[in-house]
Amino acid sequence: MPSIPTPYWNLHAFPYTLNEGHSVVLRAGYIEASPNVEFKGNILYYQGLGDSILNHDPLFLALREIGYKVIAFDYMGQGGSEGSMNRTTIQGINEIGDLVWKEFATVSGQQEPQMNIIGWSAGGLAAYRRACFSKKDVRKLILIAPGIAVNCIVGEGLKSFPPNKITLRTLTNAKPTAQEDPHVDPIKPQSPVEVPLFTLNLLKTAWLSQRAWKIPKHIQGHAFLSGPNDNYVDAENTLKVIQSNASHFKTHMFSEALHEIDNETPRVANKFRQKVLQFLNEK
């Protein structure tokens, strides 16, 4: 399926130089806040592995309608970005995120000093790491089925090719042929097996996040967790880590949801978005 962004997207070719001097062009951009409501601030979105910034418009447009500007970027080799995820790490995602924030998170021509971050899956782990190493520049954090307690056999499992293939039917209970399906770009890479260096870093970072990192008390947070049939992450163990390392966070578990909670069946997705907006509207 071709990439057809909604009229709300303002997309940019974002050059990024790797440590070894090689440059890639990433797709980054933003959806402006609605001009019909009071401006609330900027939100940086960290996507999941194999994801695209164009695949979450229902959530992003809901944020737009209450006054938030949504900023996002495709990881290397995903969506509309060049390169390969083998060339980066969870820390690297944070570094790119900070650069994208610096470029687009402006209010009246000035960079907004405090960040609101939403992260899903691998992006949830990146968001968690960014908050743990915050220098008081993260204000609110929303984690969606974060990759904190990840499984080694995911997606279609060992019987697929490639093994652990990521598919829509393993991400969400919503029917991919339904009119409300928001996915625009294909899944790439198709499996964590295709980017082993990044996957090993993700596993290591997830292990550290469970044992060594605490989220500062000044950061307001809400973790949305999937149910027992999500085979990408262990929701129960994730909840235990959040309760231990971020005990001040709110949590909510969608027991019938698979991994991509924001694009679940309409009943689940609508309830999820309602709770996200409610949390963001809290002082």
PDB file of N, CA, C and O in Angstrom, residues 16-57:
ATOM      1  N   TYR A  16      20.340  12.828   8.906  1.00  0.00           N
ATOM      2  CA  TYR A  16      20.931  12.388  10.173  1.00  0.00           C
ATOM      3  C   TYR A  16      22.270  11.726   9.880  1.00  0.00           C
ATOM      4  O   TYR A  16      22.375  10.840   9.025  1.00  0.00           O
ATOM      5  N   THR A  17      23.309  12.160  10.595  1.00  0.00           N
ATOM      6  CA  THR A  17      24.655  11.634  10.404  1.00  0.00           C
ATOM      7  C   THR A  17      24.974  10.625  11.489  1.00  0.00           C
ATOM      8  O   THR A  17      24.898  10.940  12.688  1.00  0.00           O
ATOM      9  N   LEU A  18      25.333   9.419  11.089  1.00  0.00           N
ATOM     10  CA  LEU A  18      25.713   8.374  12.027  1.00  0.00           C
ATOM     11  C   LEU A  18      27.104   8.652  12.583  1.00  0.00           C
ATOM     12  O   LEU A  18      27.857   9.487  12.061  1.00  0.00           O
ATOM     13  N   ASN A  19      27.454   7.937  13.631  1.00  0.00           N
ATOM     14  CA  ASN A  19      28.746   8.164  14.292  1.00  0.00           C
ATOM     15  C   ASN A  19      29.930   7.986  13.352  1.00  0.00           C
ATOM     16  O   ASN A  19      30.936   8.683  13.470  1.00  0.00           O
ATOM     17  N   GLU A  20      29.808   7.061  12.395  1.00  0.00           N
ATOM     18  CA  GLU A  20      30.921   6.800  11.492  1.00  0.00           C
ATOM     19  C   GLU A  20      30.951   7.771  10.318  1.00  0.00           C
ATOM     20  O   GLU A  20      31.760   7.615   9.402  1.00  0.00           O
ATOM     21  N   GLY A  21      30.087   8.772  10.344  1.00  0.00           N
ATOM     22  CA  GLY A  21      30.105   9.807   9.316  1.00  0.00           C
ATOM     23  C   GLY A  21      29.149   9.586   8.172  1.00  0.00           C
ATOM     24  O   GLY A  21      28.938  10.467   7.343  1.00  0.00           O
ATOM     25  N   HIS A  22      28.565   8.402   8.082  1.00  0.00           N
ATOM     26  CA  HIS A  22      27.610   8.102   7.013  1.00  0.00           C
ATOM     27  C   HIS A  22      26.281   8.792   7.319  1.00  0.00           C
ATOM     28  O   HIS A  22      25.822   8.797   8.456  1.00  0.00           O
ATOM     29  N   SER A  23      25.673   9.379   6.305  1.00  0.00           N
ATOM     30  CA  SER A  23      24.423  10.104   6.499  1.00  0.00           C
ATOM     31  C   SER A  23      23.255   9.350   5.874  1.00  0.00           C
ATOM     32  O   SER A  23      23.399   8.688   4.842  1.00  0.00           O
ATOM     33  N   VAL A  24      22.098   9.447   6.521  1.00  0.00           N
ATOM     34  CA  VAL A  24      20.859   8.905   5.983  1.00  0.00           C
ATOM     35  C   VAL A  24      19.804  10.003   6.065  1.00  0.00           C
ATOM     36  O   VAL A  24      19.938  10.964   6.824  1.00  0.00           O
ATOM     37  N   VAL A  25      18.767   9.855   5.257  1.00  0.00           N
ATOM     38  CA  VAL A  25      17.656  10.806   5.291  1.00  0.00           C
ATOM     39  C   VAL A  25      16.461  10.111   5.924  1.00  0.00           C
ATOM     40  O   VAL A  25      15.995   9.070   5.440  1.00  0.00           O
ATOM     41  N   LEU A  26      15.981  10.678   7.003  1.00  0.00           N
ATOM     42  CA  LEU A  26      14.838  10.129   7.714  1.00  0.00           C
ATOM     43  C   LEU A  26      13.579  10.913   7.355  1.00  0.00           C
ATOM     44  O   LEU A  26      13.651  12.083   6.984  1.00  0.00           O
ATOM     45  N   ARG A  27      12.444  10.259   7.471  1.00  0.00           N
ATOM     46  CA  ARG A  27      11.185  10.975   7.335  1.00  0.00           C
ATOM     47  C   ARG A  27      10.728  11.415   8.714  1.00  0.00           C
ATOM     48  O   ARG A  27      10.570  10.603   9.627  1.00  0.00           O
ATOM     49  N   ALA A  28      10.547  12.705   8.857  1.00  0.00           N
ATOM     50  CA  ALA A  28      10.077  13.271  10.115  1.00  0.00           C
ATOM     51  C   ALA A  28       9.022  14.322   9.798  1.00  0.00           C
ATOM     52  O   ALA A  28       8.907  14.794   8.658  1.00  0.00           O
ATOM     53  N   GLY A  29       8.257  14.693  10.796  1.00  0.00           N
ATOM     54  CA  GLY A  29       7.252  15.715  10.552  1.00  0.00           C
ATOM     55  C   GLY A  29       6.352  15.919  11.740  1.00  0.00           C
ATOM     56  O   GLY A  29       6.630  15.440  12.842  1.00  0.00           O
ATOM     57  N   TYR A  30       5.265  16.617  11.491  1.00  0.00           N
ATOM     58  CA  TYR A  30       4.368  16.948  12.585  1.00  0.00           C
ATOM     59  C   TYR A  30       2.955  17.201  12.061  1.00  0.00           C
ATOM     60  O   TYR A  30       2.737  17.484  10.881  1.00  0.00           O
ATOM     61  N   ILE A  31       2.021  17.071  12.973  1.00  0.00           N
ATOM     62  CA  ILE A  31       0.635  17.461  12.748  1.00  0.00           C
ATOM     63  C   ILE A  31       0.357  18.630  13.677  1.00  0.00           C
ATOM     64  O   ILE A  31       0.473  18.492  14.901  1.00  0.00           O
ATOM     65  N   GLU A  32       0.038  19.778  13.124  1.00  0.00           N
ATOM     66  CA  GLU A  32      -0.212  20.968  13.930  1.00  0.00           C
ATOM     67  C   GLU A  32      -1.444  20.795  14.811  1.00  0.00           C
ATOM     68  O   GLU A  32      -2.401  20.098  14.450  1.00  0.00           O
ATOM     69  N   ALA A  33      -1.428  21.451  15.965  1.00  0.00           N
ATOM     70  CA  ALA A  33      -2.598  21.479  16.835  1.00  0.00           C
ATOM     71  C   ALA A  33      -3.740  22.210  16.140  1.00  0.00           C
ATOM     72  O   ALA A  33      -3.518  23.095  15.306  1.00  0.00           O
ATOM     73  N   SER A  34      -4.936  21.842  16.478  1.00  0.00           N
ATOM     74  CA  SER A  34      -6.099  22.508  15.904  1.00  0.00           C
ATOM     75  C   SER A  34      -6.089  23.992  16.271  1.00  0.00           C
ATOM     76  O   SER A  34      -5.861  24.353  17.433  1.00  0.00           O
ATOM     77  N   PRO A  35      -6.349  24.870  15.299  1.00  0.00           N
ATOM     78  CA  PRO A  35      -6.395  26.306  15.592  1.00  0.00           C
ATOM     79  C   PRO A  35      -7.669  26.714  16.315  1.00  0.00           C
ATOM     80  O   PRO A  35      -7.797  27.867  16.741  1.00  0.00           O
ATOM     81  N   ASN A  36      -8.594  25.764  16.494  1.00  0.00           N
ATOM     82  CA  ASN A  36      -9.885  26.089  17.088  1.00  0.00           C
ATOM     83  C   ASN A  36      -9.918  25.933  18.604  1.00  0.00           C
ATOM     84  O   ASN A  36     -10.942  26.219  19.232  1.00  0.00           O
ATOM     85  N   VAL A  37      -8.788  25.463  19.182  1.00  0.00           N
ATOM     86  CA  VAL A  37      -8.727  25.292  20.637  1.00  0.00           C
ATOM     87  C   VAL A  37      -7.434  25.901  21.158  1.00  0.00           C
ATOM     88  O   VAL A  37      -6.527  26.238  20.388  1.00  0.00           O
ATOM     89  N   GLU A  38      -7.353  26.048  22.459  1.00  0.00           N
ATOM     90  CA  GLU A  38      -6.139  26.588  23.083  1.00  0.00           C
ATOM     91  C   GLU A  38      -4.969  25.622  22.878  1.00  0.00           C
ATOM     92  O   GLU A  38      -5.108  24.408  23.051  1.00  0.00           O
ATOM     93  N   PHE A  39      -3.817  26.152  22.500  1.00  0.00           N
ATOM     94  CA  PHE A  39      -2.628  25.325  22.295  1.00  0.00           C
ATOM     95  C   PHE A  39      -2.138  24.785  23.629  1.00  0.00           C
ATOM     96  O   PHE A  39      -1.926  25.528  24.581  1.00  0.00           O
ATOM     97  N   LYS A  40      -1.932  23.443  23.697  1.00  0.00           N
ATOM     98  CA  LYS A  40      -1.526  22.789  24.943  1.00  0.00           C
ATOM     99  C   LYS A  40      -0.035  22.453  24.979  1.00  0.00           C
ATOM    100  O   LYS A  40       0.542  22.296  26.054  1.00  0.00           O
ATOM    101  N   GLY A  41       0.597  22.279  23.812  1.00  0.00           N
ATOM    102  CA  GLY A  41       2.004  21.916  23.812  1.00  0.00           C
ATOM    103  C   GLY A  41       2.336  20.934  22.710  1.00  0.00           C
ATOM    104  O   GLY A  41       1.516  20.601  21.850  1.00  0.00           O
ATOM    105  N   ASN A  42       3.568  20.452  22.735  1.00  0.00           N
ATOM    106  CA  ASN A  42       4.084  19.501  21.752  1.00  0.00           C
ATOM    107  C   ASN A  42       4.185  18.105  22.355  1.00  0.00           C
ATOM    108  O   ASN A  42       4.476  17.955  23.556  1.00  0.00           O
ATOM    109  N   ILE A  43       3.980  17.103  21.527  1.00  0.00           N
ATOM    110  CA  ILE A  43       4.154  15.707  21.938  1.00  0.00           C
ATOM    111  C   ILE A  43       5.096  15.034  20.948  1.00  0.00           C
ATOM    112  O   ILE A  43       4.907  15.114  19.732  1.00  0.00           O
ATOM    113  N   LEU A  44       6.117  14.345  21.469  1.00  0.00           N
ATOM    114  CA  LEU A  44       7.029  13.550  20.638  1.00  0.00           C
ATOM    115  C   LEU A  44       6.587  12.098  20.697  1.00  0.00           C
ATOM    116  O   LEU A  44       6.398  11.538  21.783  1.00  0.00           O
ATOM    117  N   TYR A  45       6.414  11.484  19.518  1.00  0.00           N
ATOM    118  CA  TYR A  45       5.970  10.098  19.447  1.00  0.00           C
ATOM    119  C   TYR A  45       7.124   9.200  19.012  1.00  0.00           C
ATOM    120  O   TYR A  45       7.764   9.442  17.991  1.00  0.00           O
ATOM    121  N   TYR A  46       7.354   8.132  19.798  1.00  0.00           N
ATOM    122  CA  TYR A  46       8.325   7.093  19.446  1.00  0.00           C
ATOM    123  C   TYR A  46       7.553   5.873  18.939  1.00  0.00           C
ATOM    124  O   TYR A  46       6.749   5.290  19.680  1.00  0.00           O
ATOM    125  N   GLN A  47       7.813   5.465  17.710  1.00  0.00           N
ATOM    126  CA  GLN A  47       7.084   4.357  17.108  1.00  0.00           C
ATOM    127  C   GLN A  47       7.670   3.003  17.513  1.00  0.00           C
ATOM    128  O   GLN A  47       8.706   2.912  18.185  1.00  0.00           O
ATOM    129  N   GLY A  48       7.008   1.928  17.068  1.00  0.00           N
ATOM    130  CA  GLY A  48       7.490   0.583  17.327  1.00  0.00           C
ATOM    131  C   GLY A  48       8.360   0.062  16.198  1.00  0.00           C
ATOM    132  O   GLY A  48       8.507   0.703  15.150  1.00  0.00           O
ATOM    133  N   LEU A  49       8.924  -1.122  16.372  1.00  0.00           N
ATOM    134  CA  LEU A  49       9.731  -1.745  15.334  1.00  0.00           C
ATOM    135  C   LEU A  49       8.827  -2.150  14.167  1.00  0.00           C
ATOM    136  O   LEU A  49       7.760  -2.739  14.366  1.00  0.00           O
ATOM    137  N   GLY A  50       9.244  -1.817  12.941  1.00  0.00           N
ATOM    138  CA  GLY A  50       8.465  -2.137  11.759  1.00  0.00           C
ATOM    139  C   GLY A  50       7.323  -1.173  11.504  1.00  0.00           C
ATOM    140  O   GLY A  50       6.485  -1.398  10.632  1.00  0.00           O
ATOM    141  N   ASP A  51       7.304  -0.080  12.233  1.00  0.00           N
ATOM    142  CA  ASP A  51       6.174   0.849  12.246  1.00  0.00           C
ATOM    143  C   ASP A  51       6.371   1.991  11.250  1.00  0.00           C
ATOM    144  O   ASP A  51       7.375   2.079  10.547  1.00  0.00           O
ATOM    145  N   SER A  52       5.405   2.892  11.203  1.00  0.00           N
ATOM    146  CA  SER A  52       5.449   4.099  10.379  1.00  0.00           C
ATOM    147  C   SER A  52       4.687   5.198  11.087  1.00  0.00           C
ATOM    148  O   SER A  52       3.668   4.937  11.742  1.00  0.00           O
ATOM    149  N   ILE A  53       5.151   6.433  10.952  1.00  0.00           N
ATOM    150  CA  ILE A  53       4.443   7.546  11.584  1.00  0.00           C
ATOM    151  C   ILE A  53       3.070   7.764  10.953  1.00  0.00           C
ATOM    152  O   ILE A  53       2.216   8.430  11.561  1.00  0.00           O
ATOM    153  N   LEU A  54       2.836   7.209   9.774  1.00  0.00           N
ATOM    154  CA  LEU A  54       1.547   7.404   9.108  1.00  0.00           C
ATOM    155  C   LEU A  54       0.495   6.397   9.549  1.00  0.00           C
ATOM    156  O   LEU A  54      -0.649   6.453   9.090  1.00  0.00           O
ATOM    157  N   ASN A  55       0.859   5.487  10.440  1.00  0.00           N
ATOM    158  CA  ASN A  55      -0.054   4.407  10.815  1.00  0.00           C
ATOM    159  C   ASN A  55      -0.875   4.683  12.072  1.00  0.00           C
ATOM    160  O   ASN A  55      -1.558   3.783  12.569  1.00  0.00           O
ATOM    161  N   HIS A  56      -0.805   5.902  12.592  1.00  0.00           N
ATOM    162  CA  HIS A  56      -1.464   6.174  13.877  1.00  0.00           C
ATOM    163  C   HIS A  56      -2.301   7.452  13.853  1.00  0.00           C
ATOM    164  O   HIS A  56      -2.473   8.110  14.880  1.00  0.00           O
ATOM    165  N   ASP A  57      -2.832   7.781  12.697  1.00  0.00           N
ATOM    166  CA  ASP A  57      -3.572   9.034  12.572  1.00  0.00           C
ATOM    167  C   ASP A  57      -4.769   9.163  13.509  1.00  0.00           C
ATOM    168  O   ASP A  57      -5.034  10.261  14.003  1.00  0.00           O
TER     169      ASP A  57
END
